[in-house]
PDB file of C-alpha atoms in Angstrom:
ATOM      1  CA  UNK A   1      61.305  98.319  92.595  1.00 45.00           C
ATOM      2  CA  UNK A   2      61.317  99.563  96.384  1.00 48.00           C
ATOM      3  CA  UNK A   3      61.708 102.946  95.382  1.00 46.00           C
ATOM      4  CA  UNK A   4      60.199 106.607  97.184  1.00 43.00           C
ATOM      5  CA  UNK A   5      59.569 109.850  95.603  1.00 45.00           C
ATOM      6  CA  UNK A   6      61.574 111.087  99.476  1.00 47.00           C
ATOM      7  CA  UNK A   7      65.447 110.644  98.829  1.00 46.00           C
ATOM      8  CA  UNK A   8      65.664 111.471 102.418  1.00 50.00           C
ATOM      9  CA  UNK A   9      64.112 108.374 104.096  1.00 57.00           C
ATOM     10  CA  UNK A  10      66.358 106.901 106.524  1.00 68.00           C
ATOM     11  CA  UNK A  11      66.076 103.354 104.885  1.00 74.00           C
ATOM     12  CA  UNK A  12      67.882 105.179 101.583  1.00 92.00           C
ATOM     13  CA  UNK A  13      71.604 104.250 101.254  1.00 95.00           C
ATOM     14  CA  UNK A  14      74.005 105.882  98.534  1.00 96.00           C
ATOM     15  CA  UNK A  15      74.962 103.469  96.057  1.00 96.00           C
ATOM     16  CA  UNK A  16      78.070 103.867  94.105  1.00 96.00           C
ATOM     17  CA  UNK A  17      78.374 101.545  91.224  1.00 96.00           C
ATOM     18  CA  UNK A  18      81.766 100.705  89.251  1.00 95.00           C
ATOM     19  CA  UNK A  19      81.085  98.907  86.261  1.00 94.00           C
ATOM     20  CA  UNK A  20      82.460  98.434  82.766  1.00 93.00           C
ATOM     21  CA  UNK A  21      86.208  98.653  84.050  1.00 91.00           C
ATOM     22  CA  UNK A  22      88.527  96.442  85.216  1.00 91.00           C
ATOM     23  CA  UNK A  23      90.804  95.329  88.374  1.00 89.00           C
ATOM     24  CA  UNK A  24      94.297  95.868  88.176  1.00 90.00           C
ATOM     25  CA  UNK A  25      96.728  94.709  91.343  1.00 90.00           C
ATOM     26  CA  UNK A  26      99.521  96.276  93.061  1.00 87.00           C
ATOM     27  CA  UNK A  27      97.994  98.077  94.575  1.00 88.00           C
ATOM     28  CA  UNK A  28      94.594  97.134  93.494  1.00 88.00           C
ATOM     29  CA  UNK A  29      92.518  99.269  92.156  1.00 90.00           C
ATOM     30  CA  UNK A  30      89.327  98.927  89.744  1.00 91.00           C
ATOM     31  CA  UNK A  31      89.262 101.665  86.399  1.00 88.00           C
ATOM     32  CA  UNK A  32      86.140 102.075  85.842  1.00 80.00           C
ATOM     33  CA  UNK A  33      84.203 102.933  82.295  1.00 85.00           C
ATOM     34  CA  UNK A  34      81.227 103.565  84.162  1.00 93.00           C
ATOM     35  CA  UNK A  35      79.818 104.974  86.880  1.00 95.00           C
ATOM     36  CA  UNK A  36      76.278 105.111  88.453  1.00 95.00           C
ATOM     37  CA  UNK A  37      75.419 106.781  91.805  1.00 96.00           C
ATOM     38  CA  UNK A  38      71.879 105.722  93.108  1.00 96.00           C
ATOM     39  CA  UNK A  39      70.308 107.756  95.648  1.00 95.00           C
ATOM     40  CA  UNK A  40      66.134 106.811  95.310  1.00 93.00           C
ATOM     41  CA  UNK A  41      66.438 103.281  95.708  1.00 93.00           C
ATOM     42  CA  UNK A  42      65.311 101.539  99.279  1.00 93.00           C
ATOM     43  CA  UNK A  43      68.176  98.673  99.094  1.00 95.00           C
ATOM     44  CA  UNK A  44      66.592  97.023 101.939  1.00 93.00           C
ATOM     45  CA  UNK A  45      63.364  96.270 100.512  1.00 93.00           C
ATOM     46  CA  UNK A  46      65.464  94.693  98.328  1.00 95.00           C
ATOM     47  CA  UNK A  47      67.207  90.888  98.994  1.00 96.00           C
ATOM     48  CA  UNK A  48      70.101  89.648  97.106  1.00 97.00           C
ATOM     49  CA  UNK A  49      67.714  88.188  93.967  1.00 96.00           C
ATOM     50  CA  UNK A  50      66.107  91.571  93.870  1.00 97.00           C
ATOM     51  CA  UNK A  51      69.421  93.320  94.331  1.00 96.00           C
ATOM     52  CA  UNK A  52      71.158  91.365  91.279  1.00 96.00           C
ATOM     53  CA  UNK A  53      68.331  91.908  89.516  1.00 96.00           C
ATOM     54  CA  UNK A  54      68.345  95.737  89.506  1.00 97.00           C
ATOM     55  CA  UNK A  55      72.107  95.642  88.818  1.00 96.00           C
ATOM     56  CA  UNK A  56      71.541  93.845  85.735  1.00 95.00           C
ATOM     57  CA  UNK A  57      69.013  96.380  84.966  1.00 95.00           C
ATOM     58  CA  UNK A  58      71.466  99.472  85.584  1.00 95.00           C
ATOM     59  CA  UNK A  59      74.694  97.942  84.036  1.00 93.00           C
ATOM     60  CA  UNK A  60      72.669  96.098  81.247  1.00 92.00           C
ATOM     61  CA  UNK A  61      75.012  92.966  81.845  1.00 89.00           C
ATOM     62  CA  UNK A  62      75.221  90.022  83.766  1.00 86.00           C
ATOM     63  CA  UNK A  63      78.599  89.468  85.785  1.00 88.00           C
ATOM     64  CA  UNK A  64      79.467  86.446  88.744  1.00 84.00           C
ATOM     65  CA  UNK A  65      81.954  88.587  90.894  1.00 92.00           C
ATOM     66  CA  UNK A  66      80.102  91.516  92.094  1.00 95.00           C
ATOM     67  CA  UNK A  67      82.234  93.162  95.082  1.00 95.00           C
ATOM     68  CA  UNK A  68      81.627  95.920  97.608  1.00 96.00           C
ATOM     69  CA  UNK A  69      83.615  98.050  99.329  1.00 95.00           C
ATOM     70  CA  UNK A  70      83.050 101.100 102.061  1.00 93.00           C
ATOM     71  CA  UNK A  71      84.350 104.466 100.583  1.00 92.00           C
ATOM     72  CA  UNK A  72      86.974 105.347 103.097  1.00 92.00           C
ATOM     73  CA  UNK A  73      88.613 101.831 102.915  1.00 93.00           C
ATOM     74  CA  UNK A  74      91.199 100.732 100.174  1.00 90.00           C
ATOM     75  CA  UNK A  75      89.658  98.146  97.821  1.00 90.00           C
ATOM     76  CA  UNK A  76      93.354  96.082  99.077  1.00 89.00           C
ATOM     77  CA  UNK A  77      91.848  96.152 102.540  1.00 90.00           C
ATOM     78  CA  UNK A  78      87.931  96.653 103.011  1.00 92.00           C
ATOM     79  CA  UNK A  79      86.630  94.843  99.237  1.00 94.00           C
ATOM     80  CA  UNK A  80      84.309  91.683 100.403  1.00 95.00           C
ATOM     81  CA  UNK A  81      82.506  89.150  97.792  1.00 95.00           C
ATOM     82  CA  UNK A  82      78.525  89.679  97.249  1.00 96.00           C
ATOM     83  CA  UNK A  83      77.006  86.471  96.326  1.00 95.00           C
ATOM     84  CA  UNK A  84      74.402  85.237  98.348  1.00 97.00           C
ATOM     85  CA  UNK A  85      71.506  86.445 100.601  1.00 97.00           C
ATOM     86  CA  UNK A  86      74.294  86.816 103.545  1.00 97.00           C
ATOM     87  CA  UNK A  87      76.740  88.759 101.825  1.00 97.00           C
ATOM     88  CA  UNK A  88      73.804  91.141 101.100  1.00 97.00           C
ATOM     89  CA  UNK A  89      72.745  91.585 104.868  1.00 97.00           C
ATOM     90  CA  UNK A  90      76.401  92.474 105.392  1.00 97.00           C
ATOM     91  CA  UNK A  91      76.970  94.992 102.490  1.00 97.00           C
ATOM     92  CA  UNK A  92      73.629  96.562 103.857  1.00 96.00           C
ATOM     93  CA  UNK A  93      74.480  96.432 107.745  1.00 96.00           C
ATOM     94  CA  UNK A  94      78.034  98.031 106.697  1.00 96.00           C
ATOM     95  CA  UNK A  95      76.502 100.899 104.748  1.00 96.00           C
ATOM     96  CA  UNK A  96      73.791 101.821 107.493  1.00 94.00           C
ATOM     97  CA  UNK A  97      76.588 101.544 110.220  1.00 94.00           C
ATOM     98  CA  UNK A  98      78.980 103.816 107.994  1.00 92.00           C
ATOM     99  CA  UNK A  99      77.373 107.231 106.809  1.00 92.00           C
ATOM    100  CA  UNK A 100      74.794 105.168 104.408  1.00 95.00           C
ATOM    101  CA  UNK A 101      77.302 105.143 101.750  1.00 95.00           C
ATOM    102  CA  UNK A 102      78.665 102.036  99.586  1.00 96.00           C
ATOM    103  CA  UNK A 103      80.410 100.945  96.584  1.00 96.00           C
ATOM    104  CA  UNK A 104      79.677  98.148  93.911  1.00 96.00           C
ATOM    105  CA  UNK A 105      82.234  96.897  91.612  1.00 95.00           C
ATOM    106  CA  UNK A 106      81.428  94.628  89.228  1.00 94.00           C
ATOM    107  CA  UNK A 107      84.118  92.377  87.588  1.00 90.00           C
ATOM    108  CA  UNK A 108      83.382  91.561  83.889  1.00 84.00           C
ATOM    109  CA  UNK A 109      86.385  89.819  83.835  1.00 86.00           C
ATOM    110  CA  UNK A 110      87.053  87.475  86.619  1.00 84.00           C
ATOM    111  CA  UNK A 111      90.449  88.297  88.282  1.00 81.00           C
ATOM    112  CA  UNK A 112      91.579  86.333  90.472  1.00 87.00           C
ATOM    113  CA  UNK A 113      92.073  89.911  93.348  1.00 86.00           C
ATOM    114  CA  UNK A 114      91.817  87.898  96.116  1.00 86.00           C
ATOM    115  CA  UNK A 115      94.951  86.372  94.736  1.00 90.00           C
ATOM    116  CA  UNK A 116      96.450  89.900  94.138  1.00 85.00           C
ATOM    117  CA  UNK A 117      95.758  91.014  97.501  1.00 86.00           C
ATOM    118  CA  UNK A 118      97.432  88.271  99.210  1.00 88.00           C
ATOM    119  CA  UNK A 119     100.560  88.836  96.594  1.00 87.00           C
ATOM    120  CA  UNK A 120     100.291  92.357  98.171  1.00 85.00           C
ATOM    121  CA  UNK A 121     100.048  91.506 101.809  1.00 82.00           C
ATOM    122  CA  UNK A 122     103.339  89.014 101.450  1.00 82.00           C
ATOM    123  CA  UNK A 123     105.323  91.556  99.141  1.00 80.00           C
ATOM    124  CA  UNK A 124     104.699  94.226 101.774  1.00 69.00           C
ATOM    125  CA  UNK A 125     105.313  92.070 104.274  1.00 70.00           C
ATOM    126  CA  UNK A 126     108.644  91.143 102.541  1.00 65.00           C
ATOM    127  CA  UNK A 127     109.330  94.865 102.451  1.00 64.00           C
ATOM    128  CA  UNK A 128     108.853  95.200 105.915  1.00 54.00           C
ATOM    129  CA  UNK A 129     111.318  92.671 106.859  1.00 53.00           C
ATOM    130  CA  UNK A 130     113.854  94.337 104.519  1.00 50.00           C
ATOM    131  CA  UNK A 131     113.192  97.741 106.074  1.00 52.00           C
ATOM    132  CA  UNK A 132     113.659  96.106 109.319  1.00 51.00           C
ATOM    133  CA  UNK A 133     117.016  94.451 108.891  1.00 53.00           C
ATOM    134  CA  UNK A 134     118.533  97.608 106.907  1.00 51.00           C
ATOM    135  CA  UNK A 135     117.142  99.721 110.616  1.00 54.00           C
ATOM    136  CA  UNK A 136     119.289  97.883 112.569  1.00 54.00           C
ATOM    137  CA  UNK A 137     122.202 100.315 113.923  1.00 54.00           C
ATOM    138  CA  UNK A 138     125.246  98.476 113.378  1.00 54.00           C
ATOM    139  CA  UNK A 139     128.948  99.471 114.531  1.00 57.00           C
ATOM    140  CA  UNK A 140     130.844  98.308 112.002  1.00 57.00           C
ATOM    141  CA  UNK A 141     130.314 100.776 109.728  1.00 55.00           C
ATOM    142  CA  UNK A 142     133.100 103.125 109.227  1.00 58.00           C
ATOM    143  CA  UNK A 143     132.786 106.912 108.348  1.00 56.00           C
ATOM    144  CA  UNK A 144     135.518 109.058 107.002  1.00 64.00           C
ATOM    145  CA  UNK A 145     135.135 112.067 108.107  1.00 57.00           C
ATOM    146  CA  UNK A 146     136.796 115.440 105.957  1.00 59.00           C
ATOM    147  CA  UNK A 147     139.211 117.289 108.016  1.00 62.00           C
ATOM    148  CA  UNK A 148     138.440 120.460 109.521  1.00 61.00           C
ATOM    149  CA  UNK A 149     140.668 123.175 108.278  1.00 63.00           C
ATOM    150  CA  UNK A 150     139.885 121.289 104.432  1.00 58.00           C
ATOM    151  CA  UNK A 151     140.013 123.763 101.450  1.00 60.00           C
ATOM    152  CA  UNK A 152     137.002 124.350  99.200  1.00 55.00           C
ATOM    153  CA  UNK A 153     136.495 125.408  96.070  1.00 59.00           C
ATOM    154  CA  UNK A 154     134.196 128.065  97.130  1.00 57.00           C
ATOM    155  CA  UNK A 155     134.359 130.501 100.237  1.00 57.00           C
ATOM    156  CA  UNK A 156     131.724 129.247 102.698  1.00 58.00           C
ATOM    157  CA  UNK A 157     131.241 133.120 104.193  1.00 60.00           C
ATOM    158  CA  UNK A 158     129.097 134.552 101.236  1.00 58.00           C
ATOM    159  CA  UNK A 159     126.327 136.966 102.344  1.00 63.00           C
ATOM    160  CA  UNK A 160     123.043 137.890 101.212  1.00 59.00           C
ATOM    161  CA  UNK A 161     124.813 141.126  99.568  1.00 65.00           C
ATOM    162  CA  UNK A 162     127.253 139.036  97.816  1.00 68.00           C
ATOM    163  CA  UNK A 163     126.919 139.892  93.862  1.00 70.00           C
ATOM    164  CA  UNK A 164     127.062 136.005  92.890  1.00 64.00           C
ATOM    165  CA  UNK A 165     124.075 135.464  94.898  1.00 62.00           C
ATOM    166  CA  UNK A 166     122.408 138.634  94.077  1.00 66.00           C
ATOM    167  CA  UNK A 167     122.532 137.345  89.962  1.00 70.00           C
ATOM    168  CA  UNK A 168     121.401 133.633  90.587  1.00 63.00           C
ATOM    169  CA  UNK A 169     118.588 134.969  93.400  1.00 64.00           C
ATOM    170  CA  UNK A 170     117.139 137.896  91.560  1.00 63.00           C
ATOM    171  CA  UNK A 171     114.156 139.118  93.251  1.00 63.00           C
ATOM    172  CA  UNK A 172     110.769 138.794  91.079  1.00 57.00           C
TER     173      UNK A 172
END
């Protein structure tokens, strides 16, 4: 393991790793049983083999659909796949080119959340046609309007010193 007693060396990334959970869609999201943050570990010593390898060591299972994701992003928007030695040179050129922080999701399950995420993108998309046609000022609407000099129940003129008010606004 490519690891230094120096947590500070500029090679060291922040790990996050989601494991033990599950994905669930709309929006999608990943619950997580456990959580591991590694700070000591130089991840690009590592290549994907050696990566795998020391997940299956820290989540003490074996799983296909490993995922990463930058912190700041939505897992909707920013999750990509990690499978192979050039999914690994992107997780790591992502997490050195954003604040050396990252997060691992591993999927014990196999959802299909590529699948969710387009069901997302065309329900929103959906939305934002309905939103769209119900923007649209139209003139044919008609508004009744109350009259003017209408009656109400109440008198409109009451005052702070009104009694009413002084019972329903008592001060604390």
């Amino acid at each position: 393991m490519a690891s230094s007693p120096n947590p500070t060396d500029q090679n060291f990334i922040v790990v996050d790793f989601h494991y033990n959970g599950q994905f669930a869609p709309n929006p999608l999201v990943y619950f997580d049983l456990d959580r591991a943050s590694v700070r000591d570990v130089d991840f690009s010593g590592f290549g994907y083999e050696q990566f795998m390898e020391f997940l299956h060591k820290l989540t003490k299972s074996r799983s296909k659909d490993i995922y990463f994701c930058l912190p700041q992003e939505s897992l909707g928007l920013g999750i990509h796949t990690l499978v192979n030695e050039a999914d690994y040179k992107e997780f790591l050129d992502l997490a050195y080119a954003n604040d050396k922080r990252m997060n691992v999701y591993v999927d014990h399950y196999n959802e299909p959340i590529f699948e969710w995420i387009e069901a997302e993108e065309s329900e929103s998309e959906n939305e934002d046609l309905d939103e769209d046609k119900d923007s649209v000022i139209q003139d044919s609407y008609s508004v009744d309007h109350e009259e003017d000099d209408a009656t109400y129940p109440f008198p409109a003129n009451k005052t702070a010193h009104d009694r009413f008010l002084k019972i329903l606004c008592e001060p604390t």
